[in-house]
Coordinates of C-alpha atoms in Angstrom, one line a residue:
Chain A
M1 CA -13.2 7.1 30.1
Q2 CA -13.5 4.7 27.1
T3 CA -10.4 3.1 25.8
A4 CA -9.6 3.8 22.2
I5 CA -6.7 1.4 21.7
E6 CA -5.7 -1.4 23.9
T7 CA -3.1 -4.2 23.4
Q8 CA -2.3 -7.1 25.6
N9 CA 1.1 -8.9 25.2
L10 CA 1.0 -8.0 21.5
S11 CA 4.1 -9.5 19.9
K12 CA 5.4 -9.9 16.4
T13 CA 8.2 -12.0 15.0
F14 CA 9.3 -11.7 11.4
K15 CA 10.9 -14.6 9.5
S16 CA 13.2 -13.6 6.7
G17 CA 15.8 -15.0 4.4
F18 CA 16.2 -18.6 3.1
L19 CA 16.8 -20.0 6.6
L20 CA 13.7 -18.1 7.9
K21 CA 15.8 -16.3 10.5
E22 CA 13.5 -14.9 13.2
T23 CA 13.6 -11.2 14.3
Q24 CA 11.5 -10.1 17.2
A25 CA 10.1 -6.7 16.2
L26 CA 7.7 -6.3 19.1
S27 CA 7.5 -8.1 22.4
D28 CA 4.6 -8.2 24.8
L29 CA 3.3 -4.7 24.2
N30 CA 0.7 -3.7 26.8
L31 CA -0.6 -0.3 25.6
T32 CA -3.7 1.6 26.7
V33 CA -4.8 4.7 24.8
A34 CA -7.7 6.6 26.3
S35 CA -10.3 8.2 24.0
G36 CA -9.8 11.8 23.1
G37 CA -6.6 13.7 23.0
I38 CA -3.3 13.2 21.3
F39 CA -1.2 10.2 22.0
G40 CA 2.5 10.2 20.9
F41 CA 4.1 6.9 20.2
L42 CA 7.8 7.6 20.5
G43 CA 10.9 5.6 19.8
P44 CA 14.1 5.6 17.7
N45 CA 14.1 4.2 14.2
G46 CA 13.6 0.4 14.2
A47 CA 11.9 0.5 17.7
G48 CA 8.8 -1.3 16.4
K49 CA 6.5 1.7 16.1
T50 CA 5.5 1.0 12.5
T51 CA 5.1 -2.7 13.3
T52 CA 2.6 -1.8 16.1
I53 CA 0.7 0.5 13.7
K54 CA 0.6 -2.2 11.0
L55 CA -0.8 -4.7 13.6
L56 CA -3.4 -2.2 14.7
T57 CA -4.5 -1.5 11.1
G58 CA -4.6 -5.2 10.1
L59 CA -1.7 -5.0 7.6
I60 CA 0.2 -7.7 9.5
R61 CA -0.9 -10.5 11.8
A62 CA 0.3 -10.7 15.4
T63 CA 2.5 -13.7 16.4
S64 CA 0.9 -13.7 19.8
G65 CA -1.2 -11.5 22.1
E66 CA -4.2 -9.4 21.2
G67 CA -5.2 -5.9 20.4
K68 CA -8.5 -4.0 20.6
I69 CA -9.8 -0.8 18.9
L70 CA -12.8 0.7 20.5
G71 CA -13.4 -2.6 22.3
K72 CA -13.4 -4.7 19.1
P73 CA -10.5 -7.1 18.1
I74 CA -8.1 -5.5 15.6
Q75 CA -8.9 -8.3 13.1
D76 CA -12.5 -7.2 13.0
V77 CA -12.9 -5.3 9.7
S78 CA -16.0 -3.4 10.9
V79 CA -14.0 -1.4 13.4
R80 CA -12.1 0.2 10.5
T81 CA -15.3 2.2 9.7
R82 CA -14.4 4.2 12.8
L83 CA -10.7 4.4 12.0
G84 CA -8.5 6.7 9.9
F85 CA -5.0 5.9 8.9
L86 CA -2.1 7.7 7.2
P87 CA 0.9 5.4 6.5
E88 CA 4.5 6.6 6.8
R89 CA 5.8 8.3 3.6
P90 CA 2.5 7.8 1.9
Y91 CA 2.5 6.8 -1.7
F92 CA -0.8 6.9 -3.5
Y93 CA -2.0 6.1 -7.0
E94 CA -0.1 8.6 -9.0
Y95 CA -2.3 8.4 -12.1
L96 CA -5.3 9.6 -10.1
T97 CA -6.1 13.2 -9.3
G98 CA -6.4 14.2 -5.6
L99 CA -10.1 14.5 -6.1
E100 CA -10.5 11.1 -7.7
F101 CA -8.4 9.6 -5.0
L102 CA -10.6 11.0 -2.2
H103 CA -13.7 9.8 -4.0
F104 CA -12.2 6.4 -4.3
C105 CA -11.5 6.3 -0.5
G106 CA -15.0 7.5 0.3
E107 CA -16.4 4.8 -1.9
L108 CA -14.4 2.2 0.1
H109 CA -16.2 3.4 3.2
G110 CA -19.5 2.9 1.4
M111 CA -20.3 6.7 1.2
N112 CA -22.7 7.9 -1.4
K113 CA -21.8 10.6 -4.0
T114 CA -23.6 13.5 -2.3
D115 CA -21.9 12.8 1.1
R116 CA -18.6 12.3 -0.6
I117 CA -18.8 15.7 -2.4
Q118 CA -19.7 17.5 0.8
K119 CA -17.1 15.8 2.9
I120 CA -14.3 16.2 0.3
E121 CA -15.1 19.9 0.1
S122 CA -14.7 20.4 3.8
L123 CA -11.6 18.2 4.0
L124 CA -9.9 20.1 1.1
E125 CA -10.4 23.3 3.2
L126 CA -9.1 21.7 6.3
V127 CA -5.8 20.5 4.7
Q128 CA -5.5 23.6 2.6
M129 CA -5.6 21.8 -0.8
K130 CA -8.5 23.7 -2.3
G131 CA -7.8 24.4 -6.0
L132 CA -5.1 21.7 -6.1
E133 CA -7.4 18.7 -6.1
T134 CA -7.7 18.3 -9.9
R135 CA -3.9 17.8 -10.3
Q136 CA -2.6 14.2 -10.6
L137 CA -1.0 12.9 -7.5
R138 CA 2.3 12.4 -9.3
R139 CA 2.5 16.2 -9.6
Y140 CA 2.1 16.7 -5.8
S141 CA 5.0 17.7 -3.6
K142 CA 5.8 15.7 -0.4
G143 CA 3.9 18.1 1.8
M144 CA 0.9 18.1 -0.6
L145 CA 0.9 14.3 -0.5
Q146 CA 1.0 14.3 3.2
R147 CA -2.0 16.7 3.3
I148 CA -4.1 14.7 0.8
G149 CA -3.1 11.6 2.9
L150 CA -4.5 13.3 6.0
A151 CA -7.7 14.1 4.0
Q152 CA -8.1 10.4 3.0
A153 CA -7.6 9.3 6.6
L154 CA -10.4 11.7 7.7
I155 CA -12.9 11.0 4.9
N156 CA -15.1 8.7 7.1
D157 CA -15.1 11.2 10.0
P158 CA -13.2 8.6 12.2
E159 CA -13.2 8.5 16.0
I160 CA -9.5 7.3 16.0
V161 CA -6.9 8.6 13.6
I162 CA -3.6 6.7 13.4
L163 CA -0.7 8.6 11.8
D164 CA 2.6 6.9 11.2
E165 CA 5.4 9.5 11.3
P166 CA 3.2 12.3 9.9
M167 CA 5.9 15.0 10.2
S168 CA 8.7 13.0 8.6
G169 CA 10.2 14.7 5.5
L170 CA 8.2 17.9 6.0
D171 CA 9.7 21.4 6.3
P172 CA 9.0 23.4 9.5
V173 CA 5.9 25.0 7.9
G174 CA 4.6 21.6 6.8
R175 CA 5.2 20.2 10.3
K176 CA 3.4 23.1 11.9
E177 CA 0.4 22.6 9.6
V178 CA 0.2 18.9 10.5
R179 CA 0.5 19.8 14.2
D180 CA -2.4 22.3 13.8
I181 CA -4.6 19.7 12.1
M182 CA -3.9 17.2 14.9
L183 CA -4.8 19.8 17.5
L184 CA -8.0 20.6 15.6
L185 CA -8.9 16.9 15.5
K186 CA -8.4 16.8 19.3
E187 CA -10.7 19.8 19.6
M188 CA -13.3 17.8 17.6
G189 CA -13.1 15.1 20.2
K190 CA -11.1 12.6 18.2
T191 CA -8.3 10.4 19.4
V192 CA -5.1 11.0 17.5
F193 CA -2.5 8.3 17.8
F194 CA 0.8 9.2 16.0
S195 CA 4.3 7.8 15.9
T196 CA 7.3 10.0 15.7
H197 CA 10.9 10.3 16.6
I198 CA 10.8 14.1 16.6
L199 CA 10.4 14.7 20.3
S200 CA 10.0 18.4 20.2
D201 CA 6.8 17.9 18.0
A202 CA 5.5 15.4 20.5
E203 CA 6.2 17.6 23.5
L204 CA 4.3 20.5 21.9
I205 CA 1.0 18.7 21.3
C206 CA 0.8 15.3 23.1
D207 CA -1.4 14.7 26.1
Q208 CA 0.0 11.2 26.6
V209 CA 3.1 9.4 25.3
A210 CA 4.5 5.9 25.2
I211 CA 8.2 5.2 24.6
L212 CA 9.1 2.1 22.7
I213 CA 12.7 0.9 22.5
Q214 CA 13.9 -2.3 20.8
G215 CA 10.4 -3.6 20.5
K216 CA 9.6 -3.1 24.2
L217 CA 7.4 -0.5 25.9
K218 CA 9.6 1.5 28.3
N219 CA 7.3 4.1 29.7
Q220 CA 3.7 5.3 29.2
G221 CA 1.5 8.0 30.7
K222 CA 0.5 11.6 30.7
L223 CA 3.3 14.1 29.9
E224 CA 2.8 16.1 33.1
T225 CA 3.2 13.0 35.3
L226 CA 6.0 11.5 33.3
L227 CA 8.1 14.7 33.2
N228 CA 9.4 16.2 36.4
P229 CA 7.6 19.6 36.7
K230 CA 10.3 21.0 39.1
V231 CA 13.2 23.0 37.9
T232 CA 16.1 20.5 37.5
S233 CA 18.8 23.1 36.8
I234 CA 19.4 26.8 36.1
D235 CA 21.6 27.9 33.2
V236 CA 23.4 31.2 33.8
C237 CA 25.3 33.3 31.2
L238 CA 28.0 35.7 32.6
Q239 CA 30.3 38.4 31.3
N240 CA 33.3 40.4 32.7
V241 CA 34.5 37.5 34.9
T242 CA 37.1 34.8 34.0
E243 CA 36.9 31.0 33.9
Q244 CA 39.6 30.8 36.6
Q245 CA 37.5 33.0 38.9
I246 CA 34.5 30.8 38.5
G247 CA 36.5 27.6 38.9
A248 CA 37.7 28.8 42.3
L249 CA 34.1 29.0 43.6
D250 CA 33.3 26.0 45.8
F251 CA 29.5 25.9 45.0
V252 CA 29.9 25.6 41.3
S253 CA 30.4 22.0 40.5
T254 CA 29.5 21.8 36.8
P255 CA 32.0 22.6 34.1
V256 CA 32.0 26.1 32.7
K257 CA 31.7 26.6 28.9
V258 CA 33.4 29.6 27.4
Y259 CA 32.1 31.4 24.3
E260 CA 34.4 34.3 23.4
H261 CA 33.6 36.8 26.2
T262 CA 30.7 34.9 27.7
L263 CA 30.7 32.1 30.3
L264 CA 27.9 29.6 30.5
L265 CA 27.4 27.4 33.6
S266 CA 24.7 25.3 35.1
L267 CA 23.5 25.4 38.8
E268 CA 21.6 22.8 40.6
N269 CA 19.3 25.0 42.7
E270 CA 18.1 28.5 43.5
G271 CA 20.3 28.8 46.7
K272 CA 23.4 28.5 44.6
L273 CA 22.0 31.0 42.1
S274 CA 21.6 33.6 44.8
R275 CA 25.2 33.0 46.1
L276 CA 26.5 33.3 42.5
M277 CA 24.5 36.6 41.9
D278 CA 26.0 38.1 45.1
W279 CA 29.5 37.1 44.0
V280 CA 29.1 38.5 40.5
H281 CA 27.9 41.8 42.0
Q282 CA 31.0 41.9 44.2
E283 CA 33.3 41.2 41.2
S284 CA 31.5 43.8 39.0
G285 CA 30.6 41.1 36.6
K286 CA 27.5 41.1 34.4
I287 CA 24.7 38.5 34.3
V288 CA 23.4 38.2 30.7
S289 CA 20.7 35.6 31.3
I290 CA 19.2 33.1 33.8
T291 CA 17.3 30.2 32.3
P292 CA 15.6 27.7 34.6
R293 CA 15.4 24.2 33.0
K294 CA 12.8 21.5 33.5
E295 CA 13.0 17.9 32.4
T296 CA 12.2 17.6 28.8
L297 CA 10.8 14.7 26.8
E298 CA 14.2 14.4 25.2
D299 CA 15.9 14.0 28.7
M300 CA 13.4 11.3 29.6
F301 CA 13.7 9.6 26.3
M302 CA 17.5 9.6 26.4
E303 CA 17.5 8.3 30.0
E304 CA 15.3 5.3 28.9
F305 CA 17.4 4.8 25.7
N306 CA 20.7 4.8 27.7
A307 CA 19.3 2.4 30.3
V308 CA 18.4 -0.1 27.5
K309 CA 21.8 0.4 25.9
A310 CA 23.6 -0.1 29.2
Chain B
M1 CA -20.0 -5.1 -3.0
K2 CA -19.4 -1.3 -3.2
A3 CA -15.8 -1.8 -2.1
I4 CA -15.2 -4.4 -4.8
R5 CA -16.8 -2.2 -7.5
A6 CA -14.7 0.8 -6.3
I7 CA -11.5 -1.2 -6.5
A8 CA -12.4 -2.8 -9.8
M9 CA -13.1 0.7 -11.4
N10 CA -9.9 2.1 -9.9
T11 CA -7.9 -0.9 -11.3
F12 CA -9.5 -0.3 -14.7
K13 CA -8.6 3.4 -14.5
E14 CA -5.0 2.5 -13.6
A15 CA -4.8 0.0 -16.5
I16 CA -6.2 2.3 -19.2
R17 CA -3.9 5.1 -18.1
N18 CA -0.9 2.9 -18.7
K19 CA 0.9 3.4 -22.0
I20 CA 2.1 -0.2 -22.2
L21 CA -1.4 -1.3 -22.8
Y22 CA -1.7 0.9 -25.9
S23 CA 1.6 -0.2 -27.2
L24 CA 0.5 -3.8 -27.1
I25 CA -2.8 -3.1 -28.7
F26 CA -1.0 -1.2 -31.4
F27 CA 1.3 -4.2 -32.0
A28 CA -1.8 -6.4 -32.3
F29 CA -3.2 -4.0 -34.9
V30 CA 0.1 -4.1 -36.8
M31 CA 0.1 -7.9 -36.8
M32 CA -3.5 -7.9 -38.2
L33 CA -2.5 -5.4 -40.9
V34 CA 0.6 -7.5 -41.8
S35 CA -1.8 -10.4 -42.7
L36 CA -3.1 -8.3 -45.6
F37 CA 0.3 -8.5 -47.3
L38 CA 0.7 -12.3 -46.9
D39 CA -1.7 -13.1 -49.8
Q40 CA 1.1 -13.7 -52.2
A41 CA 2.1 -16.8 -50.2
T42 CA -1.4 -18.0 -49.9
V43 CA -3.2 -17.7 -53.2
G44 CA -7.0 -17.5 -52.7
Q45 CA -6.8 -17.9 -48.9
R46 CA -6.3 -14.3 -48.0
N47 CA -9.5 -14.0 -46.0
K48 CA -8.6 -17.1 -44.0
I49 CA -5.1 -15.7 -43.3
I50 CA -6.6 -12.4 -42.1
K51 CA -9.0 -14.2 -39.8
D52 CA -6.4 -16.7 -38.6
M53 CA -3.7 -14.1 -37.9
G54 CA -6.3 -11.8 -36.4
L55 CA -7.6 -14.3 -33.9
G56 CA -4.0 -15.4 -33.1
S57 CA -2.9 -11.8 -32.5
I58 CA -5.9 -11.1 -30.2
N59 CA -5.1 -14.3 -28.3
L60 CA -1.3 -13.7 -28.0
F61 CA -1.4 -10.0 -27.2
G62 CA -4.4 -10.4 -25.0
A63 CA -2.5 -13.0 -23.0
I64 CA 0.6 -10.7 -22.7
I65 CA -1.7 -7.9 -21.5
A66 CA -3.4 -10.3 -19.1
I67 CA 0.0 -11.3 -17.6
I68 CA 1.5 -7.8 -17.5
V69 CA -1.6 -6.1 -16.1
G70 CA -2.5 -9.0 -13.8
I71 CA 0.9 -9.1 -12.2
N72 CA 1.8 -5.4 -12.1
L73 CA -1.5 -4.2 -10.7
V74 CA -1.3 -6.5 -7.7
Y75 CA 2.4 -6.3 -7.1
Q76 CA 2.6 -2.5 -7.5
E77 CA -0.1 -2.1 -4.8
I78 CA 2.2 -3.9 -2.4
E79 CA 5.6 -2.6 -3.6
K80 CA 4.4 1.0 -3.7
R81 CA 2.5 0.6 -0.5
T82 CA -0.7 1.9 -2.0
I83 CA -2.4 -1.1 -0.4
Y84 CA -1.7 0.2 3.2
P85 CA -4.5 2.9 3.4
L86 CA -6.8 0.6 1.5
L87 CA -6.6 -2.4 3.8
A88 CA -6.9 -0.1 6.9
K89 CA -10.4 0.8 5.6
P90 CA -13.3 -1.6 5.9
V91 CA -12.1 -3.7 3.0
R92 CA -11.5 -7.4 3.4
R93 CA -8.5 -8.8 1.6
V94 CA -10.8 -11.1 -0.4
Q95 CA -12.7 -8.0 -1.6
F96 CA -9.5 -6.3 -2.6
L97 CA -8.4 -9.3 -4.6
F98 CA -11.7 -9.8 -6.3
G99 CA -11.9 -6.0 -7.0
K100 CA -8.5 -6.2 -8.6
Y101 CA -9.4 -9.2 -10.6
L102 CA -12.7 -7.8 -11.9
G103 CA -10.8 -4.5 -12.9
I104 CA -8.3 -6.6 -14.9
V105 CA -11.1 -8.6 -16.5
L106 CA -12.9 -5.4 -17.4
T107 CA -9.7 -4.1 -19.0
L108 CA -9.3 -7.3 -20.9
F109 CA -12.9 -7.1 -22.0
V110 CA -12.5 -3.6 -23.4
E111 CA -9.2 -4.5 -25.0
T112 CA -10.7 -7.7 -26.6
V113 CA -13.7 -5.8 -27.9
L114 CA -11.4 -3.1 -29.4
M115 CA -9.2 -5.6 -31.2
S116 CA -12.2 -7.7 -32.2
C117 CA -13.8 -4.6 -33.8
F118 CA -10.6 -4.0 -35.7
L119 CA -10.5 -7.6 -37.0
L120 CA -14.2 -7.6 -38.0
L121 CA -13.7 -4.3 -39.8
L122 CA -10.7 -5.7 -41.7
V123 CA -12.8 -8.8 -42.7
F124 CA -15.7 -6.5 -43.6
V125 CA -13.5 -4.4 -45.9
Y126 CA -12.2 -7.6 -47.5
E127 CA -15.4 -9.7 -47.7
G128 CA -18.0 -7.0 -47.7
R129 CA -19.9 -8.6 -44.7
I130 CA -19.4 -9.0 -41.0
D131 CA -18.4 -12.5 -40.2
F132 CA -20.3 -13.2 -37.0
Y133 CA -18.9 -16.8 -37.0
L134 CA -15.7 -15.3 -35.5
T135 CA -17.5 -14.1 -32.4
V136 CA -17.6 -17.6 -30.9
S137 CA -13.8 -17.8 -31.1
L138 CA -13.5 -14.2 -29.8
L139 CA -15.7 -15.1 -26.8
T140 CA -13.6 -18.2 -25.9
I141 CA -10.4 -16.2 -26.4
F142 CA -11.8 -13.7 -23.8
I143 CA -12.6 -16.5 -21.4
E144 CA -9.1 -17.9 -21.9
L145 CA -7.7 -14.5 -21.0
T146 CA -9.7 -14.4 -17.8
V147 CA -8.1 -17.7 -16.9
V148 CA -4.6 -16.4 -17.7
S149 CA -5.1 -13.3 -15.6
A150 CA -6.4 -15.5 -12.7
V151 CA -3.2 -17.5 -13.0
A152 CA -1.2 -14.2 -12.9
I153 CA -3.1 -13.0 -9.8
F154 CA -2.6 -16.4 -8.1
F155 CA 1.2 -16.2 -8.5
S156 CA 1.5 -12.5 -7.6
S157 CA -0.5 -13.2 -4.4
F158 CA 2.7 -14.8 -3.0
S159 CA 5.6 -14.3 -5.5
S160 CA 7.7 -11.6 -7.0
P161 CA 6.6 -10.0 -10.3
F162 CA 9.5 -11.5 -12.3
L163 CA 8.8 -15.1 -11.1
S164 CA 5.0 -14.6 -11.4
G165 CA 5.5 -13.4 -15.0
M166 CA 7.7 -16.4 -15.9
F167 CA 5.3 -18.9 -14.2
T168 CA 2.2 -17.5 -15.8
F169 CA 3.8 -17.3 -19.3
A170 CA 5.0 -20.9 -18.9
I171 CA 1.5 -22.0 -17.9
F172 CA 0.1 -20.1 -20.9
I173 CA 2.5 -22.1 -23.2
I174 CA 2.0 -25.5 -21.4
G175 CA -1.7 -24.9 -21.1
H176 CA -1.9 -25.0 -24.9
L177 CA 0.0 -28.3 -24.9
T178 CA -1.8 -30.2 -22.1
P179 CA -3.8 -32.4 -24.6
Y180 CA -0.4 -33.8 -25.6
L181 CA 0.8 -34.1 -22.0
K182 CA -1.3 -37.2 -21.2
Q183 CA -0.4 -38.8 -24.5
F184 CA 3.3 -38.0 -23.9
G185 CA 3.2 -39.7 -20.4
R186 CA 1.5 -42.8 -21.9
D187 CA 4.0 -43.1 -24.6
S188 CA 7.0 -42.7 -22.2
G189 CA 6.5 -46.2 -20.8
N190 CA 7.6 -45.0 -17.4
A191 CA 4.9 -45.5 -14.7
F192 CA 6.1 -42.5 -12.6
F193 CA 6.3 -40.2 -15.6
E194 CA 2.9 -41.3 -16.8
Q195 CA 1.4 -40.5 -13.3
A196 CA 3.2 -37.1 -13.2
A197 CA 1.9 -36.3 -16.7
T198 CA -1.6 -37.3 -15.8
F199 CA -1.4 -35.2 -12.6
F200 CA -0.3 -32.1 -14.5
Y201 CA -2.9 -32.8 -17.2
Y202 CA -5.6 -32.4 -14.6
V203 CA -4.1 -29.6 -12.6
L204 CA -2.9 -27.2 -15.3
P205 CA -5.5 -25.4 -17.3
D206 CA -6.3 -26.9 -20.7
L207 CA -6.2 -23.7 -22.7
E208 CA -6.6 -25.6 -26.0
R209 CA -10.2 -26.1 -25.0
F210 CA -10.7 -22.4 -25.7
N211 CA -9.3 -22.7 -29.2
F212 CA -12.2 -22.4 -31.7
K213 CA -10.1 -20.7 -34.3
A214 CA -10.2 -23.4 -36.9
E215 CA -14.0 -23.7 -36.6
A216 CA -14.4 -19.9 -36.8
V217 CA -12.1 -19.4 -39.8
Y218 CA -13.3 -22.4 -41.9
H219 CA -16.9 -22.1 -40.8
L220 CA -17.0 -25.6 -39.4
P221 CA -20.0 -26.6 -37.3
I222 CA -19.7 -25.6 -33.6
E223 CA -21.8 -27.5 -31.0
P224 CA -23.3 -24.9 -28.6
E225 CA -22.9 -27.5 -25.7
K226 CA -19.2 -27.5 -26.3
V227 CA -19.0 -23.7 -26.1
I228 CA -21.1 -23.7 -22.9
L229 CA -19.0 -26.4 -21.3
T230 CA -15.8 -24.4 -22.3
V231 CA -17.2 -21.3 -20.6
L232 CA -18.1 -23.3 -17.5
Y233 CA -14.7 -24.9 -17.4
G234 CA -13.1 -21.4 -17.6
L235 CA -15.3 -20.1 -14.8
L236 CA -14.6 -23.2 -12.6
Y237 CA -10.9 -22.8 -13.2
V238 CA -11.0 -19.1 -12.4
S239 CA -13.1 -19.7 -9.2
T240 CA -10.6 -22.3 -8.0
L241 CA -7.6 -20.0 -8.6
M242 CA -9.3 -17.1 -6.9
V243 CA -10.0 -19.2 -3.8
L244 CA -6.4 -20.3 -3.7
S245 CA -5.2 -16.7 -4.2
T246 CA -7.4 -15.5 -1.4
L247 CA -6.1 -18.2 1.0
S248 CA -2.5 -17.2 0.2
F249 CA -3.3 -13.4 0.3
E250 CA -5.1 -13.7 3.6
R251 CA -2.0 -15.0 5.4
R252 CA 0.3 -12.4 3.9
D253 CA 2.1 -9.8 6.0
F254 CA 2.6 -6.4 4.4
K255 CA 6.0 -5.6 5.9

């Protein structure tokens, strides 16, 4: 499979202030993003996600190391004809209308007027902005700006789409719309590389993820191989039994949480569940729910994050 | 080339949709109209006053517009991050900068033509004929404005808008005094000061070269070679500044 994005020891140090104090924003990033599918670039705020994206899109220069997009060096301007980019919290020319802005972006890609008109028409449908394109961008809401931003990123029908925090600041409806567009782009065979710190969004749509913490890559791979597919614990909700009764059971090692008349406890395996069910039956208690839990992206993320902190 | 044209046209659109531009043009018109009421102080010289003040207003307000537009339009792209999606497209930084510059030059051209038409109309109302002699001075004023805007772009390629504005305005003032700079150094009697003055004389733009106001107002003879050399000087100065701006802009990180 062709590699969409590849970096080797990519590093960036910023110098700031009068004394040019150095801050290492990214160290020795070795990232491989395969073509096709959705790649989630995860990390807490300040992890270096935006720095990486700016390096990939040529907005900043690497201090050392190198990066390639579709086999070409990131400094090569020609590769950007096959790239689409939506920056974080996009801010576009507010004096332009959405339509003028999209035409301008198409012109920058060297598209002729006929092609632009056709492409803009289909993009407005895709991002559900039909009928709103003649409004000035200053009159757009945050969600509308994000959608027109997505449209400009797709104007050249790119093979790779890089989105920096595309869901940030959006309401649940807006987030779902952006997720749906990303899934559609995947169906169209494009590679979507997006950064986020909203793990639930990433878990829903990503094929692969990479976790970046304090400028260093901590983990990278397919979600199904990174996350433990086995059941790690079973949450059980009980009624008509007391906390003291449960506490006396030798096979329940985790603390019991009490919510009014309901007890919530977590068991490590199915053997313990079966023993608990027998006991509840004996005591004439009531099982309200049984929820098996698998490792989530959040569990893995927190594990990596705590390891770095420690 | 398509990218440069698209950026230039977008810059022009941005400039002409800015209310500050119209306020400055309005003030220039007011200044020209004020000259109509200065005839009491200058008996028999009214037409000269109208022309002199008119050319002066076009020059001064044109320079203010060149500085404000030149600095704002580059700085805002960076500050408001509108440059991010642009540079992620197949657009070289040099194309971006030239596109911006050409958009600003186009704005200055339209603004100069507008103010020039107003001045020629005033003179026509007063003299009953169009004074084409003024056009030479109007042309050189326009070339001067292209130099001033290139200075503005140069400073804003690496500095904040406030500092860029101060530096460019200072250069606009000093640029009109450079002929005196060399003389001043020579008269000082200090070798170091003389060398420094000579250095600045050659480095800073000699904006007085573009001043053909007296010739235009008093219909003095103008040598075509002098006008051609002045235009070439302007173009050379702009080219040098654009090369320097590009070098600085190429190295810049958009944090």
